[in-house]
PDB file of C-alpha atoms in Angstrom:
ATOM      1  CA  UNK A 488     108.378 138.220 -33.963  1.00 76.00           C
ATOM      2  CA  UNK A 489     106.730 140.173 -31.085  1.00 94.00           C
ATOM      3  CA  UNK A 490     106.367 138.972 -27.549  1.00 97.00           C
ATOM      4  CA  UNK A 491     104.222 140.387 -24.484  1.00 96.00           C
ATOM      5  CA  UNK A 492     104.186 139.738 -21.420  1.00 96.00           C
ATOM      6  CA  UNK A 493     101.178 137.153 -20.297  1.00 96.00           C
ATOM      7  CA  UNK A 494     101.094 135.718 -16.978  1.00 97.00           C
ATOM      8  CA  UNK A 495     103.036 134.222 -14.010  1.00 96.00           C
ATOM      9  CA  UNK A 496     102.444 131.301 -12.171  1.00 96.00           C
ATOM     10  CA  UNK A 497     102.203 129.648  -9.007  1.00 95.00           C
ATOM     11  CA  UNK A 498     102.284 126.250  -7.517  1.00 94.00           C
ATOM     12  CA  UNK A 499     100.607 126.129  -4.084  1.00 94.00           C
ATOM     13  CA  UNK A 500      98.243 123.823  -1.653  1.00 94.00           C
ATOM     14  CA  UNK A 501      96.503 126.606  -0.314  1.00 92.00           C
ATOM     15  CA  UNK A 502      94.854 128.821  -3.593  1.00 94.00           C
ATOM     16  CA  UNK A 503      92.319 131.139  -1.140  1.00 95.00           C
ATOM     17  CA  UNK A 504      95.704 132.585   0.583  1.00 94.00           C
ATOM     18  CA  UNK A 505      97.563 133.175  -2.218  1.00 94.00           C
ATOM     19  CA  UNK A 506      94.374 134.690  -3.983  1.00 96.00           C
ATOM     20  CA  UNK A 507      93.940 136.821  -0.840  1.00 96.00           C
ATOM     21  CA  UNK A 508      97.320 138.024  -0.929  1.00 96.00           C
ATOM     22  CA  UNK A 509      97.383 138.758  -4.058  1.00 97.00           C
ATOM     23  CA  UNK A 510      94.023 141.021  -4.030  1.00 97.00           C
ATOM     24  CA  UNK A 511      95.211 142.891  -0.979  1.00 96.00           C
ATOM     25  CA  UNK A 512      98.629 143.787  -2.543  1.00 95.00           C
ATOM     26  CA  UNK A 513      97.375 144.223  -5.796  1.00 96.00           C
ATOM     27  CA  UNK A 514      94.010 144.158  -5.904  1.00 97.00           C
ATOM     28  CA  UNK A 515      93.773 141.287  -8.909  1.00 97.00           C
ATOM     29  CA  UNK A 516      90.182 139.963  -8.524  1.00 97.00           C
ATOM     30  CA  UNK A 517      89.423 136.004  -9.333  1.00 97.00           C
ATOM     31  CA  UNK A 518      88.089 135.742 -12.932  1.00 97.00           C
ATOM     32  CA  UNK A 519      87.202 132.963 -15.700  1.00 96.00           C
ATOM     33  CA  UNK A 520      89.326 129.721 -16.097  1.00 96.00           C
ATOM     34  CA  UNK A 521      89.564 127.340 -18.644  1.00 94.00           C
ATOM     35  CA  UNK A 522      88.779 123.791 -17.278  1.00 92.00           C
ATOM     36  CA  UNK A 523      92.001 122.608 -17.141  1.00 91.00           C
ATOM     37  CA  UNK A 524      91.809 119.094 -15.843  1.00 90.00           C
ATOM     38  CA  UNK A 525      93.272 120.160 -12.397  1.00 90.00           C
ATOM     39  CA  UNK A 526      92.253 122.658  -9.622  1.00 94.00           C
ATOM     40  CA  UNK A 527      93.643 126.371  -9.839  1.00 96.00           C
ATOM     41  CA  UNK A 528      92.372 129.492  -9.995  1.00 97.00           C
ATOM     42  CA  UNK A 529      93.272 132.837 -12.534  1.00 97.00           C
ATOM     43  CA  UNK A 530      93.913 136.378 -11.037  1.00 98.00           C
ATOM     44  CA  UNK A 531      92.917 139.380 -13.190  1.00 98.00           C
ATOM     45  CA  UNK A 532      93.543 143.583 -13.151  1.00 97.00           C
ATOM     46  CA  UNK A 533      91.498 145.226 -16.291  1.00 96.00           C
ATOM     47  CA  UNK A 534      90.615 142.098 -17.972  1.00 96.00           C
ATOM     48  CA  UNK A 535      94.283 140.469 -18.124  1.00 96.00           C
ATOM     49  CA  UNK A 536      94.939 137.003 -16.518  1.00 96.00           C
ATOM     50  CA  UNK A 537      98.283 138.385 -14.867  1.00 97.00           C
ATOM     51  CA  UNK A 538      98.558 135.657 -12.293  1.00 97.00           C
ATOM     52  CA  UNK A 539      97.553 131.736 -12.454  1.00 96.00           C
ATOM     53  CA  UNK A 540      97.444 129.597  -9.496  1.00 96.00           C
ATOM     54  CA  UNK A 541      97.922 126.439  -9.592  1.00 95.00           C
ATOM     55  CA  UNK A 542      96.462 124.404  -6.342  1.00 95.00           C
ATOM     56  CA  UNK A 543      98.419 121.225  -5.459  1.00 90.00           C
ATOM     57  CA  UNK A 544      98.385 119.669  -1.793  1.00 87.00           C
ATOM     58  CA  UNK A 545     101.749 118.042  -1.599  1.00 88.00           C
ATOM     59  CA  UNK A 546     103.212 121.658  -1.801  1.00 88.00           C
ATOM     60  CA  UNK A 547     104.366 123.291   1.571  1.00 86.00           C
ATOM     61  CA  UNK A 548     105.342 126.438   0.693  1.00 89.00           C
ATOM     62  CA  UNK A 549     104.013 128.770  -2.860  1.00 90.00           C
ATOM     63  CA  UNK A 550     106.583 128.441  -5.538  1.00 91.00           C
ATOM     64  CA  UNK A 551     106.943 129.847  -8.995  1.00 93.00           C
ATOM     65  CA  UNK A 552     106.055 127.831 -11.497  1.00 93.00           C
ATOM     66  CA  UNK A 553     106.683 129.442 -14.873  1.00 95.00           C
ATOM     67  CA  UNK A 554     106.799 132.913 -16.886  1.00 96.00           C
ATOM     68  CA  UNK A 555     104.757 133.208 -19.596  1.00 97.00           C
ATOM     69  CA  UNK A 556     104.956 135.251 -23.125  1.00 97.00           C
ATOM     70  CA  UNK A 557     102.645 135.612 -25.795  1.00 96.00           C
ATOM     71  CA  UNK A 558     102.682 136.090 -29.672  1.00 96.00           C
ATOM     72  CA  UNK A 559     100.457 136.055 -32.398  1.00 94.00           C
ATOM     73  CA  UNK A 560     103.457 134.024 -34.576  1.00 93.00           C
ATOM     74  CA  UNK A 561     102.370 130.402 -35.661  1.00 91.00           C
ATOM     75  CA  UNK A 562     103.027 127.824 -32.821  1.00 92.00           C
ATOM     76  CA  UNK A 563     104.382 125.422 -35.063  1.00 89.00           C
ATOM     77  CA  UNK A 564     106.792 128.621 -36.133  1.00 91.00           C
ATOM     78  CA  UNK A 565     107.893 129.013 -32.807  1.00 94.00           C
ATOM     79  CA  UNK A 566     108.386 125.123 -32.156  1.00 92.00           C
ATOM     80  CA  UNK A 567     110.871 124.912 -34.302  1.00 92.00           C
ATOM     81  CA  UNK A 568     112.533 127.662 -33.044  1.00 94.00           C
ATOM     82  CA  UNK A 569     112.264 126.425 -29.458  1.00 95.00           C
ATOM     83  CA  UNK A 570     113.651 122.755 -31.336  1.00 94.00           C
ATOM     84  CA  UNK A 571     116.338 124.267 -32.989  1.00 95.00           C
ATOM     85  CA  UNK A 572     117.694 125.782 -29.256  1.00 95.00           C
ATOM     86  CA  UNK A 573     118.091 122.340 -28.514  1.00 94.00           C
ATOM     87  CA  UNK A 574     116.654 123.526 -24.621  1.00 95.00           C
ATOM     88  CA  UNK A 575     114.296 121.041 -23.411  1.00 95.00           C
ATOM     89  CA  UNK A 576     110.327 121.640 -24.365  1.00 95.00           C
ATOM     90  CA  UNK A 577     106.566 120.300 -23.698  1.00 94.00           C
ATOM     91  CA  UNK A 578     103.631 121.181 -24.971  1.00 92.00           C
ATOM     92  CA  UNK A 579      99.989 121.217 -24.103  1.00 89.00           C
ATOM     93  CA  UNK A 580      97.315 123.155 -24.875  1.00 88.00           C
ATOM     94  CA  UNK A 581      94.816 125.427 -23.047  1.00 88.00           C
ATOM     95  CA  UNK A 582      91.438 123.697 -23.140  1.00 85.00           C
ATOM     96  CA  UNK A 583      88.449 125.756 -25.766  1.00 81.00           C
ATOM     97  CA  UNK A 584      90.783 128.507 -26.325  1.00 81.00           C
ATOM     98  CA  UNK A 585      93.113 126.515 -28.809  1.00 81.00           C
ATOM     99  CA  UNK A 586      96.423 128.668 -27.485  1.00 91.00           C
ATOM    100  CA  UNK A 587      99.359 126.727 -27.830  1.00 92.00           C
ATOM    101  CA  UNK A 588     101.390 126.140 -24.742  1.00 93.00           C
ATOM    102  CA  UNK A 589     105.505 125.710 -25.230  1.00 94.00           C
ATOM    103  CA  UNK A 590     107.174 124.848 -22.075  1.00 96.00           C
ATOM    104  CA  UNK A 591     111.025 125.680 -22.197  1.00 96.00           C
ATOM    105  CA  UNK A 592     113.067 124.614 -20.198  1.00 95.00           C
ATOM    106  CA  UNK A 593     115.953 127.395 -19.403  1.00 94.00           C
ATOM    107  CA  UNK A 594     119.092 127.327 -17.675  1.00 89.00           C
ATOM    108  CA  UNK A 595     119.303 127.863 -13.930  1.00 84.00           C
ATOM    109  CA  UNK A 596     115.569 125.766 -13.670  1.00 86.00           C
ATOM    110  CA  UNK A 597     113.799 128.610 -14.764  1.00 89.00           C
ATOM    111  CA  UNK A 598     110.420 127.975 -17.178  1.00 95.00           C
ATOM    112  CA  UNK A 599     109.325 129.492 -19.940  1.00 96.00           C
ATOM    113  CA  UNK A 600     105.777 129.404 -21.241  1.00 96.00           C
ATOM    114  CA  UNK A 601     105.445 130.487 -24.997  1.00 97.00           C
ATOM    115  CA  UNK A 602     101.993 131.129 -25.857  1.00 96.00           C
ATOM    116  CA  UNK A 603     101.364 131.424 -29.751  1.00 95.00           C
ATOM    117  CA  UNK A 604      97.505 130.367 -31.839  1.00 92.00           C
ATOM    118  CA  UNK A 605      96.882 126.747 -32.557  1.00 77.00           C
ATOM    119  CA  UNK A 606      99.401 125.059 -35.095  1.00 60.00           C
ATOM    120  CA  UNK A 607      97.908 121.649 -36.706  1.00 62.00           C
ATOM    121  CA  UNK A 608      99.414 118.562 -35.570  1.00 58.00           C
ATOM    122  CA  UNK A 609     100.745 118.830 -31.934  1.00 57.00           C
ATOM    123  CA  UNK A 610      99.459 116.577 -29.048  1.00 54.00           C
ATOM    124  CA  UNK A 611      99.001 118.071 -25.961  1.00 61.00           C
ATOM    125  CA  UNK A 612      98.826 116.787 -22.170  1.00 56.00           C
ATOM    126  CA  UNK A 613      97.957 118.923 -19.227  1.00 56.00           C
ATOM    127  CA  UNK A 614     100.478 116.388 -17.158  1.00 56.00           C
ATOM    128  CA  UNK A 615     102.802 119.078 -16.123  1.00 50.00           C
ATOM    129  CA  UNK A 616     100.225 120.409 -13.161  1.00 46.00           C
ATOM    130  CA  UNK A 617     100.587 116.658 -11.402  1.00 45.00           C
ATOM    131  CA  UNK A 618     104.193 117.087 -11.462  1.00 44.00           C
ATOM    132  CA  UNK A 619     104.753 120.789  -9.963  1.00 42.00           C
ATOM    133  CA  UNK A 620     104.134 123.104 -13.115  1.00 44.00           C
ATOM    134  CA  UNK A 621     106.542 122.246 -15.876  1.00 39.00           C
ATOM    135  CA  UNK A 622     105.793 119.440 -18.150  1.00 41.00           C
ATOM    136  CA  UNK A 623     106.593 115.858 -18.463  1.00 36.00           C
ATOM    137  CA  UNK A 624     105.148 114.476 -21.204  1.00 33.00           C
ATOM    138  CA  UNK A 625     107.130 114.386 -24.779  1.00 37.00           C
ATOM    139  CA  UNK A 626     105.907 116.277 -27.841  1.00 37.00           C
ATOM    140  CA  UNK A 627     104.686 114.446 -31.090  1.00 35.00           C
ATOM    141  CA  UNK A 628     103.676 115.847 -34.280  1.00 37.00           C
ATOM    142  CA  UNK A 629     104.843 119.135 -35.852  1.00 33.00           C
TER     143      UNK A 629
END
C-alpha cells in the first residue's frame, strides 16, 4: 500500500479571495474541475490539483475542510480497511473521473480523504459540500 499526497481543502463564501491568495503566495493558477454538483473552484502548480475550494455562503471565515491521499490500491480494498478501524466513513465519488472518495473521520475532528480507482458496488452522494466538507450520508454496498 502506497499513499501520496493529493490535495487540501477549503470551505469558504468568498472563492475569488481565497484563489487570489493563494496565487500570490504560491502562485497556484485556477484549472479544470469536475462538475461536482456544488460551486468551488481547483488550484493547480505543474499540473497537480494541490488545493480545492469549496464555495459556501453561510461560511464567515475560510476553514479547512479535509486532507486528502491517494493510492492506486482497490477502493473497495481500502474500505474495508477504513471499516475494520471502526472510525467513522462516507463515501462519494468524483463525477467522470470514477476516483473513489473515503471520508474518515479522525480523532481531534480532523478529515481524511482517501482517494483510490473505482471499486464496483458503492453509492455515492456529493452531500458532504451542503454540510461544511465532510460527509453525511451513510455508505451502502461493498
Amino acid at each position: 500500500m502506497s499513499w501520496q499526497f493529493d490535495h487540501l481543502a477549503f470551505n469558504t463564501a468568498d472563492g475569488a479571495a481565497l484563489q487570489s491568495a493563494f496565487q500570490a503566495l504560491l502562485g497556484l493558477q485556477p484549472g479544470r474541475r469536475p462538475p461536482f454538483p456544488f460551486p468551488g473552484r481547483w488550484l493547480y502548480q505543474d499540473g497537480e490539483a494541490l488545493v480545492h475550494v469549496i464555495e459556501q455562503p453561510g461560511f464567515v471565515e475560510s476553514a479547512l475542510s479535509h486532507i486528502a491521499f491517494r493510492t492506486q490500491e482497490d477502493a473497495g480494498q481500502v474500505l474495508r480497511r477504513v471499516r475494520d478501524s471502526g472510525l467513522p466513513h462516507q463515501v462519494a465519488q468524483v463525477p467522470e473521473d470514477g476516483i473513489w472518495q473515503i471520508f474518515v473521520q479522525l480523532p481531534a475532528g480532523v478529515v481524511l480523504e482517501l482517494d483510490a480507482p473505482a471499486a464496483a458496488g458503492l453509492t455515492i452522494s456529493h452531500e458532504y459540500a451542503k454540510e461544511g466538507g465532510a460527509p453525511d450520508t451513510e455508505l451502502s454496498g461493498a
